[in-house]
């Protein structure tokens, strides 16, 4: 042992005498706003989860070209679409490795079996892995992928064929979404055989740019660069997610150099950050929407008159001014104004407390009623300060006799419990995942168990189905505008605002590209020496 130590010391001295110092490992710290809901993106919906899991550990068949809504190859190096628009054939890259971790060491590279498993598990209730994890497959179900599919077939080890029941203009962009991450069938089989299926969602194995190392709940997630990544080893060696729910604390950590990137700051902090010589603030109009939603399964919110009265009682312009601080735009439709299918002719709900009170009386509530108003515990681009927004809505409703109790909790619990329909009203929102109007309208409002408003309108769904079957953007726009008129009439939600997205990064961060969907990608990031 002593001889080995001497040899190592001599080797180190030789390197130093030659004037070559060992390269220091590069560690990038990202201040995230919340803990992941799961380490399996099949079960998740929050951006914070997709950033920490799908964008680091996994890949998809196709992906979006950085900074754009254009689909490009990923695990599939090419694909073909049949003339009738119903069959998509994907050709996989050969030799793509699943990286080992403490839980499992793969024995083979990615094959078509893994692709079929990753979709079939979410699709078919009789799949032997479908019930693992215990929670619903939120995106798969909300986007209606099950009814869309006719079959998924392995053609050979590197070829997979998806057959749709009808042409669908959204399919390719849908399989580029984070929930469609490709996972290891071999690991699933091994964990079930060992009697530890829960490991699949706790210690993930993927083909992505980083390898999962450790998770300290509500504190930190650690990753290391994948040295065998098919798209090249990331320039940074280590990636750390510093989980910091408080937006003010995140900004302080960024300014102190404790993290190099942080997610959406409060709007009031942006001017200060722009003055910091060590920080660059990247901005772009966000394809996002913050809204107030009503749970129609809860009385008296099933009455459209009550929902309309509550909408008219809210001073939305004042809320946008106070919460977004000049970085938000009042929205009247269920789509962000930057989306190509957004309705431009909607009037929204005018602030009219007198008319609201009269409508409540007509509905049988002249003295108002009580309800719960759930407020997000995190700041997101679509709603930078949900607590402040909730307090303003609470005051507006009190003026017409409606008493609102504000409810908040940890982000993962908030998403799970609103999914279960425990709320009366809630503040939420989202950023488009692919730039197609269908994404937001279907995920948020289509008839589905995933619909937090518990609203189901057949005419609305029929319009979405017609739009998906067409490749004519003008025709699709016409159908989506009609669908948005139904939303305005039925009031399952009240659009509030769309924001300008601000991403502050320290100036030593290289190659950062602001994502149009509000997500984070770390594969190409580097740090200046």
Coordinates of C-alpha atoms in Angstrom, one line a residue:
X1 CA 0.0 0.0 0.0
X2 CA 2.9 2.4 0.8
X3 CA 4.5 1.7 -2.6
X4 CA 1.2 2.4 -4.4
X5 CA 0.9 5.7 -2.5
X6 CA 4.4 6.7 -3.5
X7 CA 3.8 5.9 -7.1
X8 CA 0.6 8.0 -7.2
X9 CA 2.4 10.9 -5.5
X10 CA 5.2 10.7 -8.0
X11 CA 2.8 10.6 -10.9
X12 CA 1.0 13.7 -9.6
X13 CA 4.4 15.5 -9.2
X14 CA 5.3 14.6 -12.8
X15 CA 2.1 16.1 -14.1
X16 CA 2.6 19.3 -12.1
X17 CA 6.2 19.6 -13.1
X18 CA 5.1 19.4 -16.7
X19 CA 2.9 22.5 -16.1
X20 CA -0.4 20.6 -16.5
X21 CA -2.8 20.9 -13.6
X22 CA -5.7 18.4 -13.3
X23 CA -8.9 19.9 -14.6
X24 CA -11.3 20.9 -11.9
X25 CA -14.7 19.3 -12.1
X26 CA -17.4 21.7 -13.3
X27 CA -20.5 21.8 -11.2
X28 CA -23.6 23.7 -12.2
X29 CA -26.2 24.5 -9.5
X30 CA -29.8 25.3 -10.5
X31 CA -32.1 26.8 -7.9
X32 CA -35.4 25.0 -8.6
X33 CA -38.8 26.0 -7.2
X34 CA -40.1 22.6 -6.0
X35 CA -39.4 19.0 -5.3
X36 CA -40.3 16.5 -8.1
X37 CA -43.6 14.9 -7.8
X38 CA -42.0 11.6 -8.9
X39 CA -38.8 10.4 -10.6
X40 CA -41.0 9.0 -13.4
X41 CA -42.3 11.6 -15.8
X42 CA -45.2 9.3 -16.8
X43 CA -46.9 10.3 -13.6
X44 CA -46.0 14.0 -13.5
X45 CA -47.2 17.3 -14.9
X46 CA -45.2 20.0 -13.1
X47 CA -42.4 21.8 -14.9
X48 CA -40.2 21.4 -11.9
X49 CA -40.5 17.6 -12.2
X50 CA -39.9 17.5 -15.9
X51 CA -36.8 19.7 -15.5
X52 CA -35.4 17.5 -12.8
X53 CA -36.3 14.1 -14.4
X54 CA -37.3 14.1 -18.1
X55 CA -34.8 16.7 -19.2
X56 CA -31.9 15.2 -17.3
X57 CA -32.2 11.5 -17.0
X58 CA -34.3 10.6 -20.1
X59 CA -34.8 11.1 -23.8
X60 CA -37.7 10.9 -26.2
X61 CA -38.1 9.5 -29.7
X62 CA -38.1 13.1 -31.0
X63 CA -37.4 16.4 -29.4
X64 CA -37.8 20.1 -30.0
X65 CA -34.9 21.9 -31.5
X66 CA -33.5 24.2 -28.8
X67 CA -35.3 27.5 -28.6
X68 CA -37.9 26.5 -31.1
X69 CA -41.2 24.5 -31.6
X70 CA -39.6 22.5 -34.4
X71 CA -39.4 18.7 -34.0
X72 CA -36.0 17.1 -34.7
X73 CA -34.6 13.6 -34.2
X74 CA -33.6 12.3 -30.8
X75 CA -33.6 8.5 -29.9
X76 CA -35.2 8.0 -33.3
X77 CA -32.7 9.2 -36.0
X78 CA -35.5 9.3 -38.6
X79 CA -39.1 8.5 -39.2
X80 CA -41.7 8.2 -41.9
X81 CA -45.4 9.0 -42.0
X82 CA -47.8 7.1 -44.3
X83 CA -49.7 8.8 -47.0
X84 CA -53.0 8.6 -45.1
X85 CA -51.4 10.2 -42.0
X86 CA -52.2 7.2 -39.7
X87 CA -48.9 5.3 -39.5
X88 CA -45.6 6.7 -38.0
X89 CA -42.5 4.5 -38.3
X90 CA -39.6 5.4 -36.1
X91 CA -36.0 4.1 -36.7
X92 CA -33.9 4.1 -33.5
X93 CA -30.3 5.0 -33.1
X94 CA -28.2 1.8 -32.7
X95 CA -26.1 1.4 -29.5
X96 CA -27.8 3.9 -27.3
X97 CA -26.9 2.9 -23.7
X98 CA -29.1 2.9 -20.6
X99 CA -26.7 4.1 -17.8
X100 CA -26.3 2.0 -14.7
X101 CA -26.9 3.3 -11.2
X102 CA -27.0 1.9 -7.6
X103 CA -30.3 0.1 -8.3
X104 CA -29.7 -1.6 -11.6
X105 CA -27.1 -2.3 -14.3
X106 CA -28.5 -2.8 -17.8
X107 CA -27.2 -5.6 -20.0
X108 CA -28.3 -4.3 -23.4
X109 CA -28.8 -1.0 -25.3
X110 CA -32.1 0.7 -26.1
X111 CA -34.4 -1.4 -28.4
X112 CA -37.9 -1.2 -29.7
X113 CA -39.0 -3.2 -26.7
X114 CA -38.3 -0.3 -24.5
X115 CA -40.3 2.1 -26.7
X116 CA -43.3 -0.2 -26.8
X117 CA -43.1 -0.7 -23.0
X118 CA -42.9 3.0 -22.3
X119 CA -46.1 3.8 -24.2
X120 CA -48.0 0.5 -23.6
X121 CA -47.6 0.8 -19.8
X122 CA -49.4 4.1 -19.9
X123 CA -52.0 2.9 -22.5
X124 CA -53.3 -0.6 -21.6
X125 CA -54.8 -1.5 -18.3
X126 CA -53.9 -5.1 -18.9
X127 CA -50.2 -4.3 -19.3
X128 CA -48.4 -6.1 -16.4
X129 CA -46.7 -2.8 -15.4
X130 CA -49.7 -0.5 -15.8
X131 CA -50.7 -0.5 -12.1
X132 CA -47.1 0.2 -10.8
X133 CA -46.8 3.5 -9.1
X134 CA -50.4 3.9 -8.2
X135 CA -51.1 7.3 -9.7
X136 CA -52.6 8.2 -13.0
X137 CA -50.7 8.8 -16.2
X138 CA -51.6 12.5 -16.4
X139 CA -50.4 13.7 -19.7
X140 CA -51.1 10.4 -21.6
X141 CA -54.7 10.5 -20.4
X142 CA -55.4 14.2 -20.5
X143 CA -54.1 14.5 -24.1
X144 CA -56.3 11.6 -25.2
X145 CA -53.4 9.5 -26.5
X146 CA -55.1 6.2 -25.7
X147 CA -58.2 6.8 -27.8
X148 CA -55.9 8.1 -30.6
X149 CA -53.9 4.9 -30.8
X150 CA -54.8 1.7 -32.7
X151 CA -51.6 -0.2 -32.2
X152 CA -47.9 0.0 -31.3
X153 CA -45.8 -2.6 -32.9
X154 CA -42.1 -3.7 -32.8
X155 CA -41.1 -4.2 -36.4
X156 CA -37.5 -5.2 -35.4
X157 CA -35.1 -4.3 -32.7
X158 CA -34.5 -0.8 -34.0
X159 CA -37.9 -0.1 -35.6
X160 CA -41.3 0.8 -34.0
X161 CA -44.5 1.5 -35.8
X162 CA -47.4 3.5 -34.3
X163 CA -50.8 3.2 -36.0
X164 CA -53.5 5.8 -35.3
X165 CA -57.2 5.3 -35.6
X166 CA -57.4 8.5 -37.6
X167 CA -55.0 11.1 -38.9
X168 CA -53.9 13.4 -36.1
X169 CA -51.9 16.6 -36.7
X170 CA -50.7 16.7 -33.1
X171 CA -49.1 13.2 -32.8
X172 CA -45.5 13.9 -33.6
X173 CA -45.3 16.9 -31.3
X174 CA -47.1 14.9 -28.6
X175 CA -44.4 12.1 -28.6
X176 CA -41.8 14.9 -28.2
X177 CA -43.3 15.8 -24.8
X178 CA -41.5 15.0 -21.6
X179 CA -44.1 12.5 -20.4
X180 CA -43.2 10.3 -23.4
X181 CA -39.7 9.6 -22.1
X182 CA -38.3 6.2 -23.1
X183 CA -37.6 3.9 -20.1
X184 CA -36.0 0.6 -19.6
X185 CA -38.2 -2.5 -19.9
X186 CA -35.3 -4.6 -18.6
X187 CA -35.2 -2.6 -15.4
X188 CA -38.9 -2.9 -15.0
X189 CA -38.8 -6.6 -15.3
X190 CA -35.8 -6.9 -12.9
X191 CA -37.4 -4.7 -10.2
X192 CA -40.7 -6.6 -10.4
X193 CA -38.9 -9.9 -10.2
X194 CA -37.0 -8.7 -7.1
X195 CA -40.2 -7.5 -5.5
X196 CA -39.1 -3.9 -5.5
X197 CA -41.2 -2.2 -8.2
X198 CA -41.2 1.1 -6.3
X199 CA -37.5 1.5 -7.3
X200 CA -38.6 2.3 -10.9
X201 CA -40.0 5.7 -9.7
X202 CA -37.3 6.4 -7.1
X203 CA -34.0 5.5 -8.7
X204 CA -34.4 6.0 -12.5
X205 CA -32.2 4.5 -15.2
X206 CA -32.3 6.4 -18.5
X207 CA -30.4 7.3 -21.7
X208 CA -30.3 11.0 -21.1
X209 CA -27.4 13.5 -20.6
X210 CA -27.1 13.0 -16.9
X211 CA -27.2 10.1 -14.5
X212 CA -29.2 10.2 -11.3
X213 CA -27.0 10.1 -8.1
X214 CA -28.9 11.0 -5.0
X215 CA -32.0 12.9 -3.8
X216 CA -32.2 14.6 -0.4
X217 CA -36.0 15.2 -0.2
X218 CA -37.0 18.9 -0.4
X219 CA -33.3 19.9 -0.4
X220 CA -31.1 18.7 -3.3
X221 CA -30.9 16.4 -6.3
X222 CA -27.5 15.4 -7.6
X223 CA -26.6 14.2 -11.1
X224 CA -23.4 13.4 -12.9
X225 CA -22.7 13.8 -16.6
X226 CA -23.4 10.7 -18.7
X227 CA -20.0 9.9 -20.3
X228 CA -21.7 7.7 -22.9
X229 CA -24.5 10.1 -24.0
X230 CA -25.3 9.5 -27.6
X231 CA -25.4 13.3 -28.3
X232 CA -22.0 13.9 -26.6
X233 CA -21.0 14.1 -22.9
X234 CA -22.3 17.3 -21.4
X235 CA -19.6 20.0 -20.8
X236 CA -20.4 20.2 -17.1
X237 CA -19.4 17.3 -14.9
X238 CA -22.0 17.6 -12.1
X239 CA -25.5 19.0 -12.0
X240 CA -27.2 20.0 -8.7
X241 CA -30.8 21.0 -8.2
X242 CA -31.0 23.2 -5.1
X243 CA -34.7 23.0 -4.2
X244 CA -35.7 26.5 -3.0
X245 CA -39.4 27.2 -3.0
X246 CA -39.1 30.9 -1.8
X247 CA -38.6 33.1 -4.9
X248 CA -36.8 35.8 -2.8
X249 CA -34.3 33.3 -1.4
X250 CA -33.7 31.9 -4.9
X251 CA -32.7 35.4 -6.1
X252 CA -30.4 35.9 -3.1
X253 CA -28.7 32.6 -3.8
X254 CA -28.2 33.5 -7.4
X255 CA -26.7 36.9 -6.5
X256 CA -24.4 35.2 -4.0
X257 CA -23.2 32.7 -6.5
X258 CA -24.7 29.8 -4.7
X259 CA -26.5 28.8 -7.9
X260 CA -25.8 29.8 -11.5
X261 CA -29.4 29.6 -12.8
X262 CA -32.7 30.1 -11.1
X263 CA -36.3 29.7 -12.2
X264 CA -38.9 32.5 -12.5
X265 CA -38.2 35.3 -10.0
X266 CA -40.9 37.6 -8.7
X267 CA -41.6 40.4 -11.1
X268 CA -40.5 43.0 -8.5
X269 CA -37.0 41.4 -8.5
X270 CA -36.4 41.7 -12.2
X271 CA -35.3 45.4 -12.3
X272 CA -32.8 44.7 -9.4
X273 CA -31.4 41.7 -11.2
X274 CA -30.9 43.6 -14.4
X275 CA -28.7 46.1 -12.5
X276 CA -26.4 43.3 -11.1
X277 CA -23.2 43.2 -13.2
X278 CA -22.8 39.5 -12.6
X279 CA -26.3 38.5 -13.9
X280 CA -27.9 38.4 -17.3
X281 CA -31.7 38.4 -17.5
X282 CA -33.1 36.6 -20.6
X283 CA -36.7 37.5 -21.5
X284 CA -39.3 36.5 -24.1
X285 CA -43.1 36.6 -24.3
X286 CA -44.3 33.4 -22.7
X287 CA -46.6 30.9 -24.4
X288 CA -48.4 30.6 -21.0
X289 CA -51.6 31.3 -19.3
X290 CA -52.5 31.8 -15.6
X291 CA -56.1 31.2 -14.7
X292 CA -58.6 30.8 -11.9
X293 CA -60.4 27.5 -12.2
X294 CA -63.8 26.3 -10.8
X295 CA -64.5 22.8 -9.6
X296 CA -67.9 22.1 -11.2
X297 CA -68.4 19.1 -9.0
X298 CA -68.7 21.3 -5.9
X299 CA -72.0 23.2 -5.2
X300 CA -72.9 25.9 -6.1
X301 CA -70.1 26.1 -8.8
X302 CA -72.0 23.7 -11.0
X303 CA -74.3 26.7 -11.8
X304 CA -72.9 28.7 -14.7
X305 CA -74.6 31.8 -13.3
X306 CA -72.5 31.5 -10.1
X307 CA -69.3 31.0 -12.1
X308 CA -70.0 34.0 -14.3
X309 CA -70.9 36.1 -11.2
X310 CA -67.6 35.2 -9.5
X311 CA -65.7 36.0 -12.8
X312 CA -67.4 39.4 -13.0
X313 CA -66.6 40.2 -9.4
X314 CA -62.9 40.0 -10.0
X315 CA -60.9 43.1 -10.9
X316 CA -58.6 41.3 -13.4
X317 CA -56.8 44.4 -14.7
X318 CA -55.9 45.4 -11.1
X319 CA -54.6 41.9 -10.4
X320 CA -52.5 41.9 -13.5
X321 CA -50.9 45.2 -12.5
X322 CA -50.2 44.2 -8.9
X323 CA -49.0 40.6 -9.5
X324 CA -47.2 40.8 -12.8
X325 CA -45.7 44.3 -12.3
X326 CA -45.7 45.2 -16.0
X327 CA -44.5 41.8 -17.1
X328 CA -48.0 40.4 -17.8
X329 CA -50.8 40.9 -20.3
X330 CA -54.6 40.6 -19.5
X331 CA -56.0 37.6 -21.4
X332 CA -59.6 36.9 -22.3
X333 CA -59.2 33.5 -24.0
X334 CA -58.2 30.0 -22.8
X335 CA -55.0 30.3 -24.9
X336 CA -52.0 32.5 -24.6
X337 CA -52.2 35.4 -27.1
X338 CA -48.9 34.2 -28.7
X339 CA -50.5 31.0 -29.8
X340 CA -51.6 30.8 -33.5
X341 CA -55.1 29.6 -32.6
X342 CA -55.9 32.2 -29.9
X343 CA -59.3 33.9 -30.3
X344 CA -58.9 37.6 -30.7
X345 CA -62.5 38.6 -30.5
X346 CA -63.4 37.5 -27.0
X347 CA -64.6 40.2 -24.5
X348 CA -63.7 38.4 -21.3
X349 CA -65.5 39.1 -18.1
X350 CA -65.9 42.8 -17.3
X351 CA -65.3 43.9 -13.7
X352 CA -68.9 44.6 -12.6
X353 CA -69.6 43.8 -8.9
X354 CA -73.2 45.2 -9.1
X355 CA -74.1 42.8 -12.0
X356 CA -72.2 40.0 -10.2
X357 CA -74.3 40.4 -7.0
X358 CA -77.5 40.5 -9.1
X359 CA -76.5 37.3 -10.8
X360 CA -75.8 35.6 -7.5
X361 CA -79.2 36.6 -6.3
X362 CA -80.8 35.2 -9.4
X363 CA -79.0 31.9 -8.8
X364 CA -80.4 31.8 -5.3
X365 CA -77.4 33.2 -3.3
X366 CA -78.4 36.8 -2.5
X367 CA -76.3 36.7 0.7
X368 CA -73.4 34.9 -1.0
X369 CA -71.8 31.7 0.2
X370 CA -68.4 30.3 1.3
X371 CA -65.8 28.4 -0.7
X372 CA -62.1 27.4 -0.6
X373 CA -59.7 29.2 -2.9
X374 CA -56.5 27.1 -3.4
X375 CA -53.3 29.1 -4.1
X376 CA -50.1 27.7 -5.6
X377 CA -47.2 27.6 -3.2
X378 CA -44.6 28.3 -6.0
X379 CA -44.0 31.1 -8.4
X380 CA -44.3 30.1 -12.0
X381 CA -44.0 32.2 -15.2
X382 CA -47.8 32.1 -15.6
X383 CA -48.4 33.2 -12.0
X384 CA -45.4 34.7 -10.2
X385 CA -47.3 35.4 -6.9
X386 CA -50.3 33.2 -6.4
X387 CA -50.7 34.2 -2.8
X388 CA -51.0 37.9 -3.7
X389 CA -53.5 37.0 -6.4
X390 CA -55.6 34.9 -4.1
X391 CA -55.8 37.7 -1.5
X392 CA -57.0 40.2 -4.2
X393 CA -59.6 37.7 -5.4
X394 CA -60.7 37.0 -1.9
X395 CA -61.2 40.8 -1.3
X396 CA -63.2 41.2 -4.5
X397 CA -65.4 38.3 -3.7
X398 CA -66.0 39.5 -0.2
X399 CA -67.4 42.7 -1.7
X400 CA -70.3 40.6 -3.3
X401 CA -70.9 38.5 -0.2
X402 CA -68.7 35.5 -1.1
X403 CA -66.3 34.4 1.6
X404 CA -63.2 32.6 0.4
X405 CA -60.8 30.7 2.5
X406 CA -57.3 30.6 1.0
X407 CA -55.7 27.2 1.0
X408 CA -52.0 26.4 0.2
X409 CA -49.6 23.5 0.7
X410 CA -46.5 21.8 -0.7
X411 CA -46.4 21.8 -4.5
X412 CA -46.6 18.1 -5.1
X413 CA -49.5 17.7 -2.7
X414 CA -51.2 20.8 -4.3
X415 CA -51.1 19.1 -7.7
X416 CA -52.3 15.7 -6.4
X417 CA -55.1 17.0 -4.3
X418 CA -56.5 19.4 -7.0
X419 CA -56.3 16.5 -9.4
X420 CA -58.5 14.6 -7.0
X421 CA -60.9 17.5 -6.9
X422 CA -60.6 18.5 -3.3
X423 CA -60.7 22.3 -4.1
X424 CA -63.6 24.6 -4.8
X425 CA -61.6 27.1 -6.8
X426 CA -57.9 27.1 -7.6
X427 CA -55.2 29.1 -9.1
X428 CA -53.1 27.3 -11.7
X429 CA -51.9 27.7 -15.3
X430 CA -49.3 26.4 -17.6
X431 CA -47.0 26.9 -20.5
X432 CA -47.7 25.2 -23.9
X433 CA -45.6 22.0 -24.2
X434 CA -45.4 22.1 -28.0
X435 CA -46.8 25.4 -29.4
X436 CA -50.0 23.7 -30.7
X437 CA -53.4 25.0 -29.4
X438 CA -54.5 21.5 -28.9
X439 CA -52.0 20.9 -26.2
X440 CA -53.4 23.5 -23.7
X441 CA -57.1 23.1 -24.6
X442 CA -57.0 19.3 -24.4
X443 CA -54.8 19.0 -21.3
X444 CA -56.7 21.6 -19.3
X445 CA -60.3 21.4 -20.5
X446 CA -61.1 18.2 -22.5
X447 CA -63.3 15.6 -20.9
X448 CA -60.9 13.6 -18.8
X449 CA -60.3 12.5 -15.2
X450 CA -57.2 14.8 -15.4
X451 CA -59.5 17.9 -15.9
X452 CA -59.2 19.8 -12.6
X453 CA -62.3 21.8 -13.4
X454 CA -64.3 18.6 -13.7
X455 CA -66.0 20.2 -16.7
X456 CA -67.0 18.1 -19.7
X457 CA -68.6 19.6 -22.8
X458 CA -69.2 17.3 -25.8
X459 CA -69.4 20.1 -28.3
X460 CA -66.1 21.4 -27.1
X461 CA -64.5 18.0 -27.4
X462 CA -65.9 17.4 -30.9
X463 CA -64.3 20.7 -32.1
X464 CA -61.0 19.5 -30.7
X465 CA -61.3 16.2 -32.4
X466 CA -62.1 17.8 -35.8
X467 CA -59.1 20.2 -35.4
X468 CA -56.7 17.3 -34.7
X469 CA -57.8 15.5 -37.9
X470 CA -56.9 18.4 -40.1
X471 CA -53.5 19.6 -41.3
X472 CA -55.0 22.9 -42.6
X473 CA -53.9 25.5 -40.0
X474 CA -56.6 28.0 -41.1
X475 CA -59.3 25.4 -40.6
X476 CA -57.8 24.3 -37.3
X477 CA -57.7 27.9 -36.1
X478 CA -61.4 28.4 -36.9
X479 CA -62.3 25.3 -34.9
X480 CA -60.2 26.3 -31.9
X481 CA -61.7 29.8 -31.9
X482 CA -65.2 28.2 -31.7
X483 CA -64.0 26.0 -28.8
X484 CA -62.7 29.1 -26.9
X485 CA -66.1 30.8 -27.3
X486 CA -67.6 27.8 -25.6
X487 CA -65.2 28.2 -22.7
X488 CA -66.0 31.8 -22.3
X489 CA -69.8 31.0 -22.3
X490 CA -69.5 28.1 -19.8
X491 CA -66.9 29.7 -17.5
X492 CA -65.0 26.6 -16.3
X493 CA -62.1 28.9 -15.8
X494 CA -61.3 32.6 -15.8
X495 CA -58.3 33.6 -17.8
X496 CA -56.1 36.1 -15.9
X497 CA -52.8 36.8 -17.7
X498 CA -50.0 35.7 -19.9
X499 CA -46.5 36.8 -18.8
X500 CA -43.1 37.8 -20.1
X501 CA -40.8 35.0 -19.1
X502 CA -37.6 36.2 -17.3
X503 CA -34.7 33.8 -16.7
X504 CA -31.8 35.2 -14.7
X505 CA -28.5 33.4 -15.1
X506 CA -25.0 34.3 -13.9
X507 CA -22.7 35.5 -16.7
X508 CA -20.3 32.6 -16.4
X509 CA -23.0 30.3 -17.8
X510 CA -22.4 29.4 -21.5
X511 CA -24.8 28.1 -24.2
X512 CA -28.0 28.8 -22.4
X513 CA -31.1 28.9 -24.7
X514 CA -34.4 30.3 -23.4
X515 CA -37.0 27.5 -24.0
X516 CA -40.3 28.6 -25.5
X517 CA -42.1 26.0 -23.3
X518 CA -40.6 27.3 -20.0
X519 CA -38.5 24.1 -19.4
X520 CA -34.8 23.8 -18.6
X521 CA -32.3 21.8 -20.6
X522 CA -28.7 21.4 -19.2
X523 CA -27.1 19.0 -21.8
X524 CA -25.2 21.7 -23.6
X525 CA -24.5 24.1 -20.8
X526 CA -21.0 25.0 -19.9
X527 CA -19.3 27.2 -17.3
X528 CA -16.6 29.7 -18.1
X529 CA -13.1 28.9 -16.7

